[in-house]
Coordinates of C-alpha atoms in Angstrom, one line a residue:
X54 CA -19.4 -21.7 -8.3
X55 CA -21.7 -19.4 -6.9
X56 CA -20.1 -17.7 -3.8
X57 CA -21.6 -15.7 -0.4
X58 CA -20.4 -12.2 1.4
X59 CA -22.2 -10.1 4.4
X60 CA -21.9 -6.4 5.2
X61 CA -19.3 -5.7 8.6
X62 CA -21.2 -3.0 9.6
X63 CA -21.2 -2.0 12.9
X64 CA -17.9 -3.6 15.2
X65 CA -16.3 -2.5 18.5
X66 CA -18.0 0.6 19.1
X67 CA -18.8 3.4 16.5
X68 CA -20.3 2.3 12.9
X69 CA -17.5 1.5 10.1
X70 CA -19.5 3.4 8.4
X71 CA -18.3 6.4 9.3
X72 CA -13.9 5.6 8.4
X73 CA -12.9 5.4 5.1
X74 CA -11.4 1.7 4.9
X75 CA -7.8 2.5 2.8
X76 CA -6.5 -1.1 3.8
X77 CA -7.1 -4.4 3.5
X78 CA -4.9 -7.7 5.0
X79 CA -4.8 -10.6 6.2
X80 CA -2.7 -11.2 9.3
X81 CA -3.3 -14.5 9.9
X82 CA -5.4 -17.1 9.2
X83 CA -8.9 -15.5 9.9
X84 CA -8.0 -12.2 11.3
X85 CA -8.1 -10.0 8.8
X86 CA -6.7 -6.0 9.5
X87 CA -8.6 -3.4 8.0
X88 CA -7.1 -0.4 8.1
X89 CA -9.1 3.1 8.1
X90 CA -8.4 6.4 7.7
X91 CA -9.9 8.4 11.2
X92 CA -9.8 5.6 13.9
X93 CA -6.6 3.4 13.6
X94 CA -6.8 -0.5 12.8
X95 CA -9.0 -2.9 13.5
X96 CA -8.8 -5.7 13.6
X97 CA -11.4 -8.0 13.3
X98 CA -11.9 -12.2 13.4
X99 CA -14.4 -13.5 11.3
X100 CA -15.9 -16.5 12.4
X101 CA -16.6 -15.2 15.2
X102 CA -17.9 -11.4 13.7
X103 CA -15.5 -10.0 16.1
X104 CA -13.2 -6.9 16.5
X105 CA -11.3 -4.8 18.3
X106 CA -9.4 -1.1 17.5
X107 CA -6.2 -1.0 17.7
X108 CA -5.5 3.1 18.2
X109 CA -2.2 5.0 19.4
X110 CA -2.6 5.8 22.0
X111 CA 0.2 8.7 23.5
X112 CA 0.9 7.3 27.2
X113 CA 2.2 3.6 25.0
X114 CA 5.1 3.9 23.0
X115 CA 4.5 1.1 21.0
X116 CA 0.9 1.6 20.0
X117 CA 0.3 3.0 16.9
X118 CA 2.0 6.4 16.1
X119 CA -1.1 7.6 14.5
X120 CA -5.3 6.6 13.6
X121 CA -5.0 7.8 9.7
X122 CA -3.7 4.3 8.4
X123 CA -3.8 3.9 4.4
X124 CA -1.1 0.7 3.1
X125 CA -0.4 -2.4 5.7
X126 CA 1.7 -5.3 4.4
X127 CA 2.7 -8.9 5.9
X128 CA 6.9 -9.3 5.3
X129 CA 7.8 -13.3 4.9
X130 CA 8.8 -13.2 9.1
X131 CA 5.0 -13.0 9.6
X132 CA 5.6 -9.0 10.3
X133 CA 3.1 -6.5 9.1
X134 CA 4.5 -2.5 8.0
X135 CA 1.6 0.3 8.1
X136 CA 1.6 3.1 7.0
X137 CA 0.2 5.8 7.6
X138 CA -0.3 10.0 8.0
X139 CA 2.8 10.9 9.6
X140 CA 5.1 7.5 8.9
X141 CA 5.6 3.9 9.8
X142 CA 5.2 1.3 12.0
X143 CA 6.6 -2.5 12.3
X144 CA 4.0 -4.8 13.8
X145 CA 5.7 -7.9 15.8
X146 CA 4.2 -10.9 16.3
X147 CA 5.3 -12.5 18.8
X148 CA 5.7 -9.9 20.9
X149 CA 2.0 -7.7 19.4
X150 CA 3.4 -4.2 19.6
X151 CA 4.7 -1.1 16.8
X152 CA 7.5 -1.2 16.4
X153 CA 8.3 3.1 14.4
X154 CA 10.4 3.3 12.1
X155 CA 9.8 6.4 10.8
X156 CA 8.5 9.5 11.6
X157 CA 5.6 9.4 14.9
X158 CA 2.1 11.5 15.5
X159 CA 3.7 14.9 16.9
X160 CA 6.3 15.5 13.4
X161 CA 4.8 16.9 9.7
X162 CA 3.0 14.6 7.0
X163 CA 5.3 12.4 5.8
X164 CA 2.8 9.9 4.5
X165 CA 3.6 6.3 3.4
X166 CA 0.3 5.7 1.1
X167 CA 1.3 2.4 -0.3
X168 CA 4.1 -0.5 0.4
X169 CA 5.4 -3.7 -1.4
X170 CA 8.4 -6.1 -1.4
X171 CA 10.7 -7.3 -2.8
X172 CA 12.0 -11.0 -4.2
X173 CA 15.1 -9.0 -1.8
X174 CA 12.7 -9.1 1.2
X175 CA 13.0 -5.6 2.1
X176 CA 10.6 -2.4 1.8
X177 CA 9.5 -1.2 0.0
X178 CA 6.9 2.5 0.8
X179 CA 5.8 4.7 -1.7
X180 CA 5.4 9.0 0.2
X181 CA 2.4 10.2 -1.3
X182 CA 4.4 12.8 -4.0
X183 CA 7.8 11.9 -2.0
X184 CA 8.9 9.1 -4.3
X185 CA 10.0 5.9 -3.0
X186 CA 11.7 5.0 0.2
X187 CA 13.2 1.2 0.3
X188 CA 14.4 -0.3 3.7
X189 CA 16.9 -3.3 5.0
X190 CA 14.5 -4.7 7.1
X191 CA 17.1 -5.8 9.2
X192 CA 18.8 -2.4 9.9
X193 CA 16.1 -0.8 8.4
X194 CA 18.9 1.8 6.0
X195 CA 17.5 2.6 3.0
X196 CA 17.8 4.5 0.0
X197 CA 15.8 6.6 -1.7
X198 CA 14.3 6.8 -5.5
X199 CA 12.3 10.7 -7.4
X200 CA 9.4 8.7 -10.7
X201 CA 10.2 12.4 -11.4
X202 CA 12.6 15.8 -10.4
X203 CA 11.6 17.8 -7.0
X204 CA 12.4 20.8 -9.5
X205 CA 12.1 23.4 -6.9
X206 CA 10.0 21.7 -4.2
X207 CA 9.8 18.7 -2.1
X208 CA 6.7 17.8 -3.9
X209 CA 7.0 15.2 -7.0
X210 CA 5.0 16.6 -10.7
X211 CA 4.6 12.4 -10.5
X212 CA 1.3 13.1 -7.8
X213 CA 1.0 10.9 -5.1
X214 CA 2.7 6.5 -5.2
X215 CA -1.3 5.3 -5.4
X216 CA -0.3 1.8 -5.2
X217 CA 3.5 -0.6 -6.4
X218 CA 3.5 -4.2 -7.1
X219 CA 6.8 -6.0 -8.2
X220 CA 6.5 -8.2 -11.0
X221 CA 8.5 -12.0 -11.6
X222 CA 11.6 -9.9 -13.7
X223 CA 12.9 -7.7 -10.4
X224 CA 11.2 -4.9 -11.2
X225 CA 9.0 -2.4 -9.8
X226 CA 5.5 -1.2 -11.1
X227 CA 4.5 2.6 -9.6
X228 CA 1.0 3.0 -9.8
X229 CA 0.1 7.2 -9.5
X230 CA -1.9 9.8 -9.8
X231 CA -0.9 10.9 -13.3
X232 CA 0.1 6.6 -14.1
X233 CA 2.5 4.1 -14.3
X234 CA 5.7 3.8 -13.7
X235 CA 8.2 0.8 -13.6
X236 CA 11.9 0.6 -12.0
X237 CA 14.3 -1.9 -13.4
X238 CA 16.8 -4.3 -11.3
X239 CA 19.9 -2.4 -13.3
X240 CA 19.5 0.9 -11.8
X241 CA 17.4 3.2 -8.8
X242 CA 15.3 5.8 -12.5
X243 CA 11.7 5.3 -12.6
X244 CA 10.3 5.6 -16.7
X245 CA 7.1 6.4 -17.4
X246 CA 5.1 4.1 -19.1
X247 CA 2.8 5.2 -22.0
X248 CA -0.1 3.3 -21.6
X249 CA -2.4 2.4 -25.4
X250 CA -4.9 4.8 -24.1
X251 CA -6.3 7.2 -25.2
X252 CA -5.5 8.3 -22.2
X253 CA -1.9 7.2 -21.6
X254 CA -1.8 7.9 -17.5
X255 CA -4.9 7.3 -16.2
X256 CA -4.8 7.8 -12.4
X257 CA -3.7 3.7 -11.8
X258 CA -5.4 2.9 -8.8
X259 CA -3.8 -0.7 -8.2
X260 CA -1.5 -2.9 -9.9
X261 CA -1.0 -6.5 -9.8
X262 CA 0.8 -8.6 -12.1
X263 CA 0.3 -12.2 -13.3
X264 CA 2.8 -13.7 -15.1
X265 CA 3.6 -11.2 -18.1
X266 CA 1.1 -9.1 -17.6
X267 CA -0.5 -6.5 -15.2
X268 CA -4.1 -5.7 -13.9
X269 CA -3.9 -1.7 -13.5
X270 CA -7.1 -0.4 -11.6
X271 CA -7.8 2.6 -13.8
X272 CA -10.6 5.5 -13.5
X273 CA -10.6 5.1 -16.8
X274 CA -12.1 1.3 -15.6
X275 CA -9.9 -2.3 -15.5
X276 CA -7.6 -3.1 -18.0
X277 CA -5.5 -6.4 -18.8
X278 CA -2.4 -5.1 -20.1
X279 CA 1.3 -7.2 -21.8
X280 CA 4.4 -4.3 -21.3
X281 CA 6.6 -4.5 -24.1
X282 CA 4.0 -5.5 -26.9
X283 CA 1.8 -2.4 -26.3
X284 CA -1.5 -5.3 -26.2
X285 CA -4.0 -3.7 -23.7
X286 CA -7.6 -5.7 -23.2
X287 CA -10.1 -2.8 -21.1
X288 CA -12.7 -3.9 -18.9
X289 CA -15.9 -1.3 -18.1
X290 CA -19.1 -1.9 -16.6
X291 CA -20.9 -3.6 -19.8
X292 CA -18.2 -6.5 -20.4
X293 CA -19.9 -7.1 -16.0
X294 CA -17.8 -5.7 -13.9

């Protein structure tokens, strides 16, 4: 089966190449959001090739809270959560406005670098190198998990949180600059997972759970890992990537 692709280059003004593209999310059939680091979100309709920008407007309280966006997630209700350099926004698809959950453009950096939803529908927010905040979407209250002890400062030795994914056993897997972490349902603590690789703690930029296995995108290639067995299959350019 063959497939075709085309490059989305210049939509709604500036060249797309002028901004880093951090996340892509299908918000509804034929409609995609592209999160950029500097020019807000591109709301793109695939069938027409047309798009519009969703940007921060300091005069509109319900606009995007910051133009540097890094992560997006669509929850069970259809609401879209957007992680920015200054915090977390929630977009209500019925009234089409943004609600700032925490942080705003005027506050110090408290970036939301990765997002995940668990089996209970709670939103997990990876706050760069400051751990994970877990939010109940109904009450907007939550708890916090540190991946590693913070020591004398606010930053975790795990480095920046780059990706998160739940598996079928109510565990969460967290990819960071300093390797892969596992958070079990039995307690709010994180365990660093030593992978059977030459470097057991690679930079993990993407995690996708597939039944009992994990696909891991790392700086040493793509790996298919089976937790608890010590088995891992690696794919590199020689494998056809």
